[in-house]
Amino acid sequence: MKRRDFLKLSSLSLPAVLGLNPSAHASTMAALPANIKAGDWPALRDMFALTRSYIHLATFLLASHPKPVADAIERHRQAFDENPADYWHEHFMTIDAEVAASAASYMGGKGEQIALTDSTTMGLAMVYSGLKLRPGDEILQTVHDHYSTDLSLQLRAERTGAQVRRIALYEDSATITEAGVVEKLEEAIKTNTKVVAVTWVHSSTGVKLPVRSMADLIDSVNADREEADQIVFCVDGVHGFGIENVDVPSLGCDFFIAGTHKWIFGPRGTGLVWGSERGWHNSLAVIPSFSRSYDVWLGGSTQDQVPIGEHMTPGGFHSFEHRWALPEAFKLHLALGKDKIQSRIHQLNSQTKAGLAGMKHVRLHTPASDDLSSGLVCFEVEGMGPEEVVSRMHEKGIIMSATPYRQSYARFAPSLINNEEEIERALAGIRALA
Ligand SMILES: Cc1ncc(COP(=O)(O)O)c(C=O)c1O
């Protein structure tokens, strides 16, 4: 990295270097034609190298790269292999902002508010390590969160003595109600609660939390607090991102943390953190970024000239061919239509739940309601552990997963690459386990 590169940059804003204003750039990227018609699911399936020897009902764990993403990775990989130093120098000053702008064109908000990460886990660890806390401040989390949230908070507590309290937002996932969840949260918030950490869609039960209503409650608590005491609301949004047709800022949280290598079909090893003004204001970076913050260190510019998302993006060299191909995944989702994606995934999940609900030997743990569930269906088969269900189904050519939690369930994740007939075959497989 050359000082003169930074100095050139520091006298100009990044958009000026790009010759664009960021929002215009975002919409230009969004408008680029992706070679597919909205809602064309068979054409989408053809974009994946996924073997047809199996029915894939666990692709959300780690994406297979659709063709436009795979092609972009290959283009970048080849250019890096031919001439890594020049290729990096040509792009490093502008490309993170382009990737963040393409994310914003899909998820709403501004590219400047988005930090790029390598996974959900990295984003969670960054946010929970960097939140500014005073002695006595409490972090309130839930018993429904993933290992990555639990451990990020536990590690923070071990390092700093931060107080973490864990609550249940529901007892029985299948009968959860929106009002019940909000009530549990309201009862749990104390005067020293400074952070609320939750997971949008629980990979343990398939429950989708009513995040907007929870944010409304937190807003009403914050309205009676001094700014320094206001609660920062953090959401692990990974299962939901790439399904639900929402603008992320409209959810009302302060941090939205997600991997982009699951439902979004982005390159493996990519993710992001979107932060509100209050969220970022309450945070410190924990990993030095290779953004213009480097130039602040060199003395060429001041910290206020660096967009916060850039400053929070962990630096060092990454697998850039993957990160730089991420815009292709957002373009693909926009071309397919966010509204159509949401209704297709919910339709296939409803079909799955309706089928399972009719089986006497099956206990469904995911709510039937579209408002309280998303793309995951969790259940038990009488007299059979979840791992055995998974392996019996694998023998029948159906790939599913067991939830990686102390209380484990069998789990289907019907997604855009599935169709109605595959769901019926998977249901027949479970029916035959009776
Ligand atoms: C709710 C939840 N959060 C975080 C993760 C970890 O995601 P990543 O692999 O992107 O770090 C998972 C794993 O699937 C998860 O289910």
Short mmCIF file of N, CA and C and ligand atoms in Angstrom, two decimals, residues 60-61 118-122 124 145-146 148-149 199 201-203 236 238-239 258-262 270 405 411, ligand 1:
data_model
loop_
_atom_site.label_atom_id
_atom_site.label_comp_id
_atom_site.label_asym_id
_atom_site.label_seq_id
_atom_site.Cartn_x
_atom_site.Cartn_y
_atom_site.Cartn_z
N PHE A 60 -28.76 -23.80 2.93
CA PHE A 60 -28.58 -22.55 3.68
C PHE A 60 -27.32 -22.59 4.57
N LEU A 61 -26.82 -23.80 4.83
CA LEU A 61 -25.64 -23.88 5.70
C LEU A 61 -24.47 -23.13 5.06
N ASP A 118 -16.13 -11.56 6.83
CA ASP A 118 -15.96 -12.86 6.17
C ASP A 118 -17.06 -13.84 6.56
N SER A 119 -17.88 -13.50 7.54
CA SER A 119 -18.93 -14.43 7.99
C SER A 119 -19.83 -13.72 9.00
N THR A 120 -20.92 -14.37 9.31
CA THR A 120 -21.79 -13.87 10.39
C THR A 120 -20.98 -13.84 11.69
N THR A 121 -20.26 -14.91 11.92
CA THR A 121 -19.50 -15.04 13.17
C THR A 121 -18.52 -13.88 13.33
N MET A 122 -17.82 -13.55 12.25
CA MET A 122 -16.87 -12.43 12.34
C MET A 122 -17.61 -11.13 12.68
N LEU A 124 -20.53 -10.77 14.25
CA LEU A 124 -21.01 -10.80 15.65
C LEU A 124 -19.86 -10.53 16.61
N ASP A 145 -30.19 -17.94 20.98
CA ASP A 145 -29.16 -17.50 20.04
C ASP A 145 -28.20 -18.62 19.66
N HIS A 146 -27.54 -18.40 18.54
CA HIS A 146 -26.56 -19.36 18.02
C HIS A 146 -25.28 -19.29 18.84
N SER A 148 -22.43 -18.64 17.94
CA SER A 148 -21.57 -17.49 17.60
C SER A 148 -21.90 -16.24 18.42
N THR A 149 -23.19 -16.04 18.71
CA THR A 149 -23.57 -14.92 19.59
C THR A 149 -23.17 -15.24 21.02
N THR A 199 -31.55 -12.91 17.79
CA THR A 199 -31.39 -13.55 16.49
C THR A 199 -32.73 -13.50 15.77
N VAL A 201 -34.03 -15.04 12.87
CA VAL A 201 -34.63 -16.36 12.62
C VAL A 201 -33.78 -17.40 13.35
N HIS A 202 -34.41 -18.13 14.26
CA HIS A 202 -33.67 -19.08 15.10
C HIS A 202 -33.37 -20.35 14.34
N SER A 203 -32.08 -20.65 14.22
CA SER A 203 -31.74 -21.90 13.52
C SER A 203 -32.00 -23.11 14.42
N ASP A 236 -28.68 -10.69 14.95
CA ASP A 236 -28.07 -11.65 14.02
C ASP A 236 -29.17 -11.96 13.00
N VAL A 238 -28.91 -13.46 9.93
CA VAL A 238 -28.44 -14.27 8.78
C VAL A 238 -29.53 -15.12 8.14
N HIS A 239 -30.40 -15.74 8.95
CA HIS A 239 -31.47 -16.55 8.35
C HIS A 239 -32.71 -15.66 8.26
N ALA A 258 -24.95 -10.28 9.29
CA ALA A 258 -25.31 -11.46 8.50
C ALA A 258 -24.15 -11.94 7.66
N GLY A 259 -24.12 -13.24 7.45
CA GLY A 259 -23.25 -13.80 6.43
C GLY A 259 -23.97 -13.67 5.10
N THR A 260 -23.22 -13.55 4.01
CA THR A 260 -23.85 -13.48 2.69
C THR A 260 -23.57 -14.76 1.91
N HIS A 261 -23.12 -15.79 2.61
CA HIS A 261 -22.82 -17.06 1.96
C HIS A 261 -23.83 -18.15 2.33
N LYS A 262 -25.05 -17.69 2.69
CA LYS A 262 -26.11 -18.66 2.99
C LYS A 262 -27.26 -18.39 2.02
N THR A 270 -18.00 -14.63 2.94
CA THR A 270 -18.38 -13.21 2.88
C THR A 270 -19.54 -12.94 3.85
N TYR A 405 -27.69 -27.60 18.33
CA TYR A 405 -28.00 -27.01 19.64
C TYR A 405 -28.14 -28.14 20.66
N ARG A 411 -34.15 -30.86 10.68
CA ARG A 411 -34.46 -29.54 10.08
C ARG A 411 -34.42 -29.60 8.55
C1 LIG B 1 -28.28 -18.04 13.69
C2 LIG B 1 -26.88 -18.26 13.18
N1 LIG B 1 -25.96 -17.28 13.35
C3 LIG B 1 -24.69 -17.42 12.92
C4 LIG B 1 -24.29 -18.55 12.26
C5 LIG B 1 -22.87 -18.63 11.78
O1 LIG B 1 -22.82 -18.16 10.47
P1 LIG B 1 -21.44 -18.01 9.70
O2 LIG B 1 -21.09 -19.37 9.22
O3 LIG B 1 -21.74 -17.07 8.57
O4 LIG B 1 -20.43 -17.47 10.65
C6 LIG B 1 -25.21 -19.59 12.04
C7 LIG B 1 -24.82 -20.81 11.30
O5 LIG B 1 -25.51 -21.28 10.42
C8 LIG B 1 -26.52 -19.45 12.54
O6 LIG B 1 -27.43 -20.43 12.39
#
